[in-house]
């Protein structure tokens, strides 16, 4: 993208207030839970108490006979539907078929006149199970003779988003594996001046969107219409075309505001189930999960990482090797892609000549894992950035200086076959160090750490859009990007208003209705500002080109005599606004001009990744050595975003992601006792609170306009999470000399480690 | 959390009426105050009742007053009203401070002291502090009134010694004739405390601790004290200070902490030592009051 100079911007690069703010804080914003269709019924789900069991029989007659109950759905009576879905691997039945694979799996659903009636009928469904041995960890699942979760092979999902095969269903519990190799790792370790080696653990976490999963489905002669809290409506649409064997045009997904996602709303969740309910009950059906049920629907992959890293005598990192076991739970969901991304992201933002990473994503009888903010990067950065500090300590170097000496340089091809590095990590690190007063020794009981990460972000570049310039110069944008609270519906019109030179207030966003808005693969992987931003920019320019041709015709001159100015065109003394061009062209003060853009894996986007999502975070923590309690006292974030279309929103993403990473660093973890999740409720699962926030926060954005997005922008939103857990572990080491390689660093864990030190 | 099953609410106008309703409904009925515990448990389908007897409608049951050198807190007084009561702030600042850190402001505004004590959730802050302050529970049933010690009221985890038709009407806390220092500290990571520790010291004029009461809560099914620990906590200040680790050990032995999601028994034993010392320092820093 040719970079315009920053100071020329009128609307972008300004923190215009969030469009959705007033509606949300006054309770007027419409979410799926607010939507009510005429004659709508309500579903509730019966879930398996067992982690692994054969379903011997289901008797739903009693429940079906209760007053107010319209239908009971089990896998027995879904002839005509394709029950298995999955964009990566089609291993996921919309309701348990023949067996259950985790405690909490949907076994039956009741559709009734209201939620209470549906819920009260659940206990009248009689399910007989034959319990099977459950496997709960990757280690157990890979043991010889371990019970198999999936006995058969599956069709690979058409939209898996990466090249290569899926391993699922080939006679073991391996769901997917991913291998990365360059250089000669063995030789490098043999000649290394120093090596560190260790095993690291990142826990199962729940992404904790405030809005749990919710969907409404209606099945008619026109096809299937679904209102959903889905982040990626077009991906869900694809899964539903296979479930119902219908053409794309007959599946319609409508997504109003989504109450947060953080990865958890990615891909298909309850939509096939609610659509099957509507199909069976022959009326619109709403299914609203509770938080506790949402916690039984998706979580992050936990990861056990063995890693070693080597330096030469000059302090240059020469090799990294890792073997990673990710626990993907009962179904693949998006974990095959998380597996591949985790593999790539284990390299870190460093230029390392010898690399070998082997990652296995393993089925277990636990809640299915899927996308989680950071997409595998958080899991492996815990290991990678801990190890960078360990290695620096081992060779007597300051960890910050050690990073400066090893990070990828702008334009460097640090990752073979991928886009050269498009960030400025040295500059980012320097900013973080300054924010933390790095050279200043902290008070006793305090410790500091700086960490960084880069991710091959942007997912698959497939995005399209339409912008409609109306006869009064106001504009409607049709975008498939979902507003999840990240601010895309503010950023997108900022770009269009900037391009067309019209007031921001006159640009409206029409979003996320697959029957109306053009295709956008996903709202994830920090891609919207970069890809949808670039699409609306190109569509605006395409509309301008059309209006220039119209103006030329109206003025009876050649197009190259016309100069585009803010809000219209000029030719000598003659000036025409967009409104005048459109009105005069059509001969009425009405009509419109339609600008389009298609982004695909070509041109600027031919080389993956779309961009390297890069950030630094820094913390200063205090440790109460008597209790083991850690407090983050100071936080610095540095987002390497190319150009912040809306700086306040970009900073909001950074502090949000860093806080989420702090949660996993300090206390977030889903706990299993045997096959049961024991803290799967809002009372027991601890997320960060305002009282946990550091007293001092500094947020910085680095804007070198070095991305492929509009005006050199790159995405943000995930990156500041990744280096937070390791930062807390590294800061603890710097404060106390104690090294913990498993997050979260709960007080008791810290206390135990301190006790062992003595 | 699920939709609530159907039930009926009955609003009592006096204690006697509520007691009669409870007697009538038996197992199918339950007393209902703020509902912050009860309704949550019902939404999680852990408890089922067809009838709820609301006591919030009984006039005067939420009164906070000082009578005959005793502070009376009515059972439907909310945490928030106790926290903000000028009477309590003056005479028992330690209670006001403890209440300020119970749950969150939404629960404090709705949840009552009676509901907290009668649910007998093992991680109760008030139950721990009130035992240390020698509070008494006033109880009324269809057969009449009686008074219980705090450790009689709370029988175990989620268990009280109340009969099905009995209602906790008030908690009575005696003012002390002698100068007294008190502290309540808690350690909390999750929604409920890992540990609560209450310490009340009666002082002679000088540096002498005449008597002590130490209670540890949340670490085991019910708040716990120990005669042995309290004996070690009485005497000249320097001596007591040296005996703190022994007192903590005695208290930990009596409490017999359990392993759970809040932490291991071993960790909780350790925390008792840390917080007994911190409470001791805090108590002696504070100006003299009843607690
Ligand atoms: C999110 C959350 C966090 C919390 N954190 C803390 C904390 O940090 N520390 C702490 O100590 N507590 C905590 N609590 C507990 C809180 O204090 C109680 O929920 C509240 O005080 C209960 O009062 P209520 O009026 O809502 O009781 P209800 O829910 O109405 O009743 C609870 C039980 O007590 C019975 N009951 C109520 N009143 C009487 C009476 N007068 N006589 C006989 N039986 C009666 C009811 O029948 C019921 O079984 C927390 C609660 C929640 C929900």
mmCIF file of N, CA and C and ligand atoms in Angstrom, chain A residues 683, chain B residues 22 30-40 47 49 55-56 61 75-76 79 98-99 101-104 107 110-121 123-127 160 162 166-169 184 186 188 190-193, ligand 1:
data_model
loop_
_atom_site.group_PDB
_atom_site.id
_atom_site.type_symbol
_atom_site.label_atom_id
_atom_site.label_comp_id
_atom_site.label_asym_id
_atom_site.label_seq_id
_atom_site.Cartn_x
_atom_site.Cartn_y
_atom_site.Cartn_z
ATOM 1 N N UNK A 683 -19.171 -18.522 39.237
ATOM 2 C CA UNK A 683 -18.724 -18.308 40.617
ATOM 3 C C UNK A 683 -17.334 -18.881 40.844
ATOM 4 N N UNK B 22 -43.869 -22.185 57.389
ATOM 5 C CA UNK B 22 -42.765 -23.151 57.234
ATOM 6 C C UNK B 22 -43.179 -24.516 57.768
ATOM 7 N N UNK B 30 -39.318 -23.242 51.972
ATOM 8 C CA UNK B 30 -38.054 -22.740 52.499
ATOM 9 C C UNK B 30 -38.180 -21.248 52.756
ATOM 10 N N UNK B 31 -37.466 -20.812 53.741
ATOM 11 C CA UNK B 31 -37.467 -19.395 54.046
ATOM 12 C C UNK B 31 -36.623 -18.635 53.017
ATOM 13 N N UNK B 32 -37.103 -17.467 52.675
ATOM 14 C CA UNK B 32 -36.470 -16.712 51.588
ATOM 15 C C UNK B 32 -36.223 -15.289 52.057
ATOM 16 N N UNK B 33 -34.946 -14.883 52.072
ATOM 17 C CA UNK B 33 -34.627 -13.496 52.455
ATOM 18 C C UNK B 33 -34.192 -12.760 51.187
ATOM 19 N N UNK B 34 -32.895 -12.482 51.040
ATOM 20 C CA UNK B 34 -32.452 -11.779 49.830
ATOM 21 C C UNK B 34 -32.430 -12.685 48.593
ATOM 22 N N UNK B 35 -32.326 -13.961 48.823
ATOM 23 C CA UNK B 35 -32.329 -14.914 47.719
ATOM 24 C C UNK B 35 -30.996 -15.052 46.993
ATOM 25 N N UNK B 36 -29.972 -14.381 47.474
ATOM 26 C CA UNK B 36 -28.703 -14.414 46.717
ATOM 27 C C UNK B 36 -28.058 -15.801 46.744
ATOM 28 N N UNK B 37 -28.313 -16.554 47.789
ATOM 29 C CA UNK B 37 -27.829 -17.947 47.829
ATOM 30 C C UNK B 37 -28.923 -18.882 47.334
ATOM 31 N N UNK B 38 -30.097 -18.689 47.885
ATOM 32 C CA UNK B 38 -31.192 -19.624 47.635
ATOM 33 C C UNK B 38 -31.560 -19.693 46.152
ATOM 34 N N UNK B 39 -31.775 -18.535 45.544
ATOM 35 C CA UNK B 39 -32.220 -18.545 44.143
ATOM 36 C C UNK B 39 -31.117 -19.034 43.217
ATOM 37 N N UNK B 40 -29.873 -18.698 43.589
ATOM 38 C CA UNK B 40 -28.742 -19.179 42.786
ATOM 39 C C UNK B 40 -28.691 -20.711 42.818
ATOM 40 N N UNK B 47 -31.236 -27.111 44.465
ATOM 41 C CA UNK B 47 -32.323 -27.129 45.456
ATOM 42 C C UNK B 47 -33.634 -26.929 44.716
ATOM 43 N N UNK B 49 -37.792 -26.068 45.650
ATOM 44 C CA UNK B 49 -38.882 -25.816 46.605
ATOM 45 C C UNK B 49 -40.111 -25.372 45.843
ATOM 46 N N UNK B 55 -39.381 -13.354 54.216
ATOM 47 C CA UNK B 55 -39.385 -12.684 55.528
ATOM 48 C C UNK B 55 -39.016 -11.205 55.429
ATOM 49 N N UNK B 56 -38.699 -10.758 54.232
ATOM 50 C CA UNK B 56 -38.326 -9.333 54.070
ATOM 51 C C UNK B 56 -39.525 -8.427 54.345
ATOM 52 N N UNK B 61 -37.803 -6.436 61.114
ATOM 53 C CA UNK B 61 -36.854 -7.557 61.209
ATOM 54 C C UNK B 61 -35.437 -7.166 60.734
ATOM 55 N N UNK B 75 -32.222 -9.971 61.463
ATOM 56 C CA UNK B 75 -31.703 -10.958 60.502
ATOM 57 C C UNK B 75 -31.871 -10.523 59.050
ATOM 58 N N UNK B 76 -32.849 -9.668 58.753
ATOM 59 C CA UNK B 76 -32.979 -9.255 57.347
ATOM 60 C C UNK B 76 -32.201 -7.967 57.028
ATOM 61 N N UNK B 79 -26.118 -6.753 54.154
ATOM 62 C CA UNK B 79 -24.693 -6.469 54.379
ATOM 63 C C UNK B 79 -24.422 -4.980 54.214
ATOM 64 N N UNK B 98 -15.451 -5.597 57.966
ATOM 65 C CA UNK B 98 -15.630 -6.957 57.435
ATOM 66 C C UNK B 98 -16.759 -6.964 56.391
ATOM 67 N N UNK B 99 -17.862 -6.309 56.716
ATOM 68 C CA UNK B 99 -19.016 -6.312 55.806
ATOM 69 C C UNK B 99 -18.681 -5.629 54.480
ATOM 70 N N UNK B 101 -16.202 -5.863 52.812
ATOM 71 C CA UNK B 101 -15.468 -6.754 51.912
ATOM 72 C C UNK B 101 -16.184 -8.079 51.660
ATOM 73 N N UNK B 102 -17.447 -8.146 52.018
ATOM 74 C CA UNK B 102 -18.226 -9.350 51.684
ATOM 75 C C UNK B 102 -18.679 -9.228 50.230
ATOM 76 N N UNK B 103 -18.451 -10.275 49.465
ATOM 77 C CA UNK B 103 -18.970 -10.388 48.089
ATOM 78 C C UNK B 103 -18.747 -9.107 47.283
ATOM 79 N N UNK B 104 -19.754 -8.703 46.532
ATOM 80 C CA UNK B 104 -19.673 -7.471 45.745
ATOM 81 C C UNK B 104 -20.876 -6.614 46.105
ATOM 82 N N UNK B 107 -24.448 -8.086 45.674
ATOM 83 C CA UNK B 107 -24.829 -9.099 46.668
ATOM 84 C C UNK B 107 -25.036 -8.431 48.034
ATOM 85 N N UNK B 110 -28.442 -6.795 48.531
ATOM 86 C CA UNK B 110 -29.604 -7.685 48.577
ATOM 87 C C UNK B 110 -29.468 -8.744 49.659
ATOM 88 N N UNK B 111 -28.267 -9.265 49.812
ATOM 89 C CA UNK B 111 -28.040 -10.378 50.736
ATOM 90 C C UNK B 111 -28.127 -9.905 52.180
ATOM 91 N N UNK B 112 -28.662 -10.777 53.034
ATOM 92 C CA UNK B 112 -28.866 -10.408 54.435
ATOM 93 C C UNK B 112 -27.896 -11.167 55.332
ATOM 94 N N UNK B 113 -27.760 -10.649 56.550
ATOM 95 C CA UNK B 113 -26.921 -11.328 57.530
ATOM 96 C C UNK B 113 -27.538 -12.688 57.869
ATOM 97 N N UNK B 114 -28.852 -12.700 58.046
ATOM 98 C CA UNK B 114 -29.530 -13.954 58.380
ATOM 99 C C UNK B 114 -29.329 -15.006 57.309
ATOM 100 N N UNK B 115 -29.444 -14.594 56.056
ATOM 101 C CA UNK B 115 -29.267 -15.524 54.943
ATOM 102 C C UNK B 115 -27.850 -16.058 54.894
ATOM 103 N N UNK B 116 -26.892 -15.183 55.179
ATOM 104 C CA UNK B 116 -25.497 -15.617 55.183
ATOM 105 C C UNK B 116 -25.297 -16.692 56.246
ATOM 106 N N UNK B 117 -25.766 -16.423 57.462
ATOM 107 C CA UNK B 117 -25.505 -17.354 58.563
ATOM 108 C C UNK B 117 -26.295 -18.649 58.392
ATOM 109 N N UNK B 118 -27.542 -18.530 57.930
ATOM 110 C CA UNK B 118 -28.397 -19.723 57.879
ATOM 111 C C UNK B 118 -28.117 -20.603 56.661
ATOM 112 N N UNK B 119 -27.474 -20.048 55.627
ATOM 113 C CA UNK B 119 -27.082 -20.909 54.516
ATOM 114 C C UNK B 119 -25.900 -21.770 54.962
ATOM 115 N N UNK B 120 -25.142 -21.233 55.939
ATOM 116 C CA UNK B 120 -23.999 -21.937 56.525
ATOM 117 C C UNK B 120 -22.987 -22.385 55.476
ATOM 118 N N UNK B 121 -22.819 -21.524 54.487
ATOM 119 C CA UNK B 121 -21.775 -21.779 53.490
ATOM 120 C C UNK B 121 -20.447 -21.694 54.256
ATOM 121 N N UNK B 123 -17.606 -20.641 53.728
ATOM 122 C CA UNK B 123 -16.696 -19.494 53.571
ATOM 123 C C UNK B 123 -17.350 -18.190 54.013
ATOM 124 N N UNK B 124 -18.017 -18.218 55.155
ATOM 125 C CA UNK B 124 -18.714 -17.013 55.600
ATOM 126 C C UNK B 124 -17.785 -16.112 56.410
ATOM 127 N N UNK B 125 -17.716 -14.865 56.006
ATOM 128 C CA UNK B 125 -16.961 -13.886 56.793
ATOM 129 C C UNK B 125 -17.692 -13.558 58.097
ATOM 130 N N UNK B 126 -18.998 -13.228 58.028
ATOM 131 C CA UNK B 126 -19.684 -12.853 59.270
ATOM 132 C C UNK B 126 -19.649 -13.966 60.320
ATOM 133 N N UNK B 127 -19.850 -15.224 59.890
ATOM 134 C CA UNK B 127 -19.886 -16.307 60.879
ATOM 135 C C UNK B 127 -18.566 -16.371 61.639
ATOM 136 N N UNK B 160 -27.460 -25.946 59.659
ATOM 137 C CA UNK B 160 -27.640 -25.225 60.926
ATOM 138 C C UNK B 160 -28.386 -26.131 61.874
ATOM 139 N N UNK B 162 -31.113 -25.193 63.250
ATOM 140 C CA UNK B 162 -32.483 -24.684 63.294
ATOM 141 C C UNK B 162 -33.468 -25.785 62.894
ATOM 142 N N UNK B 166 -38.025 -22.890 62.307
ATOM 143 C CA UNK B 166 -37.365 -21.850 63.101
ATOM 144 C C UNK B 166 -36.730 -20.788 62.216
ATOM 145 N N UNK B 167 -36.797 -19.566 62.758
ATOM 146 C CA UNK B 167 -36.278 -18.420 62.022
ATOM 147 C C UNK B 167 -35.244 -17.721 62.884
ATOM 148 N N UNK B 168 -34.124 -17.386 62.261
ATOM 149 C CA UNK B 168 -33.161 -16.545 62.968
ATOM 150 C C UNK B 168 -33.738 -15.132 62.943
ATOM 151 N N UNK B 169 -33.948 -14.537 64.118
ATOM 152 C CA UNK B 169 -34.554 -13.201 64.114
ATOM 153 C C UNK B 169 -33.504 -12.105 64.260
ATOM 154 N N UNK B 184 -10.207 -8.293 61.702
ATOM 155 C CA UNK B 184 -10.645 -9.396 60.846
ATOM 156 C C UNK B 184 -9.906 -9.256 59.519
ATOM 157 N N UNK B 186 -8.904 -11.279 55.742
ATOM 158 C CA UNK B 186 -9.168 -12.465 54.926
ATOM 159 C C UNK B 186 -8.229 -12.523 53.736
ATOM 160 N N UNK B 188 -8.291 -13.901 49.864
ATOM 161 C CA UNK B 188 -9.312 -14.319 48.905
ATOM 162 C C UNK B 188 -8.799 -14.178 47.480
ATOM 163 N N UNK B 190 -10.634 -16.315 44.861
ATOM 164 C CA UNK B 190 -11.836 -16.630 44.093
ATOM 165 C C UNK B 190 -13.016 -15.842 44.647
ATOM 166 N N UNK B 191 -14.215 -16.333 44.334
ATOM 167 C CA UNK B 191 -15.423 -15.605 44.732
ATOM 168 C C UNK B 191 -15.612 -15.639 46.255
ATOM 169 N N UNK B 192 -15.115 -16.650 46.909
ATOM 170 C CA UNK B 192 -15.240 -16.760 48.369
ATOM 171 C C UNK B 192 -13.847 -16.808 48.991
ATOM 172 N N UNK B 193 -13.754 -16.418 50.267
ATOM 173 C CA UNK B 193 -12.420 -16.379 50.889
ATOM 174 C C UNK B 193 -11.766 -17.762 51.002
HETATM 175 C C1 LIG C 1 -21.242 -13.893 44.206
HETATM 176 C C2 LIG C 1 -21.310 -14.075 45.694
HETATM 177 C C3 LIG C 1 -20.184 -13.805 46.468
HETATM 178 C C4 LIG C 1 -20.217 -13.954 47.826
HETATM 179 N N1 LIG C 1 -19.098 -13.665 48.553
HETATM 180 C C5 LIG C 1 -19.136 -13.782 49.901
HETATM 181 C C6 LIG C 1 -18.016 -13.475 50.709
HETATM 182 O O1 LIG C 1 -16.962 -13.045 50.216
HETATM 183 N N2 LIG C 1 -18.114 -13.646 52.043
HETATM 184 C C7 LIG C 1 -19.265 -14.071 52.628
HETATM 185 O O2 LIG C 1 -19.302 -14.189 53.843
HETATM 186 N N3 LIG C 1 -20.344 -14.354 51.905
HETATM 187 C C8 LIG C 1 -20.317 -14.218 50.562
HETATM 188 N N4 LIG C 1 -21.433 -14.498 49.819
HETATM 189 C C9 LIG C 1 -22.641 -14.946 50.528
HETATM 190 C C10 LIG C 1 -23.595 -13.799 50.828
HETATM 191 O O3 LIG C 1 -23.202 -13.163 51.966
HETATM 192 C C11 LIG C 1 -24.942 -14.416 50.961
HETATM 193 O O4 LIG C 1 -25.320 -14.765 49.650
HETATM 194 C C12 LIG C 1 -26.050 -13.565 51.524
HETATM 195 O O5 LIG C 1 -25.727 -12.937 52.695
HETATM 196 C C13 LIG C 1 -27.250 -14.466 51.749
HETATM 197 O O6 LIG C 1 -28.348 -13.706 52.192
HETATM 198 P P1 LIG C 1 -29.752 -13.763 51.505
HETATM 199 O O7 LIG C 1 -30.620 -12.855 52.265
HETATM 200 O O8 LIG C 1 -29.641 -13.498 50.065
HETATM 201 O O9 LIG C 1 -30.123 -15.287 51.778
HETATM 202 P P2 LIG C 1 -31.130 -16.220 50.993
HETATM 203 O O10 LIG C 1 -30.503 -16.661 49.732
HETATM 204 O O11 LIG C 1 -32.456 -15.607 50.922
HETATM 205 O O12 LIG C 1 -31.183 -17.424 51.986
HETATM 206 C C14 LIG C 1 -30.088 -18.287 52.179
HETATM 207 C C15 LIG C 1 -30.494 -19.451 53.066
HETATM 208 O O13 LIG C 1 -30.719 -19.006 54.386
HETATM 209 C C16 LIG C 1 -32.052 -19.279 54.818
HETATM 210 N N5 LIG C 1 -32.461 -18.107 55.588
HETATM 211 C C17 LIG C 1 -32.414 -16.826 55.189
HETATM 212 N N6 LIG C 1 -32.789 -16.008 56.164
HETATM 213 C C18 LIG C 1 -33.077 -16.793 57.221
HETATM 214 C C19 LIG C 1 -33.543 -16.533 58.554
HETATM 215 N N7 LIG C 1 -33.746 -15.314 59.003
HETATM 216 N N8 LIG C 1 -33.757 -17.598 59.361
HETATM 217 C C20 LIG C 1 -33.557 -18.854 58.939
HETATM 218 N N9 LIG C 1 -33.125 -19.150 57.708
HETATM 219 C C21 LIG C 1 -32.887 -18.132 56.861
HETATM 220 C C22 LIG C 1 -32.828 -19.511 53.562
HETATM 221 O O14 LIG C 1 -33.888 -20.377 53.781
HETATM 222 C C23 LIG C 1 -31.793 -20.111 52.634
HETATM 223 O O15 LIG C 1 -31.678 -21.481 52.854
HETATM 224 C C24 LIG C 1 -21.409 -14.380 48.456
HETATM 225 C C25 LIG C 1 -22.540 -14.651 47.694
HETATM 226 C C26 LIG C 1 -22.505 -14.514 46.326
HETATM 227 C C27 LIG C 1 -23.738 -14.821 45.526
#
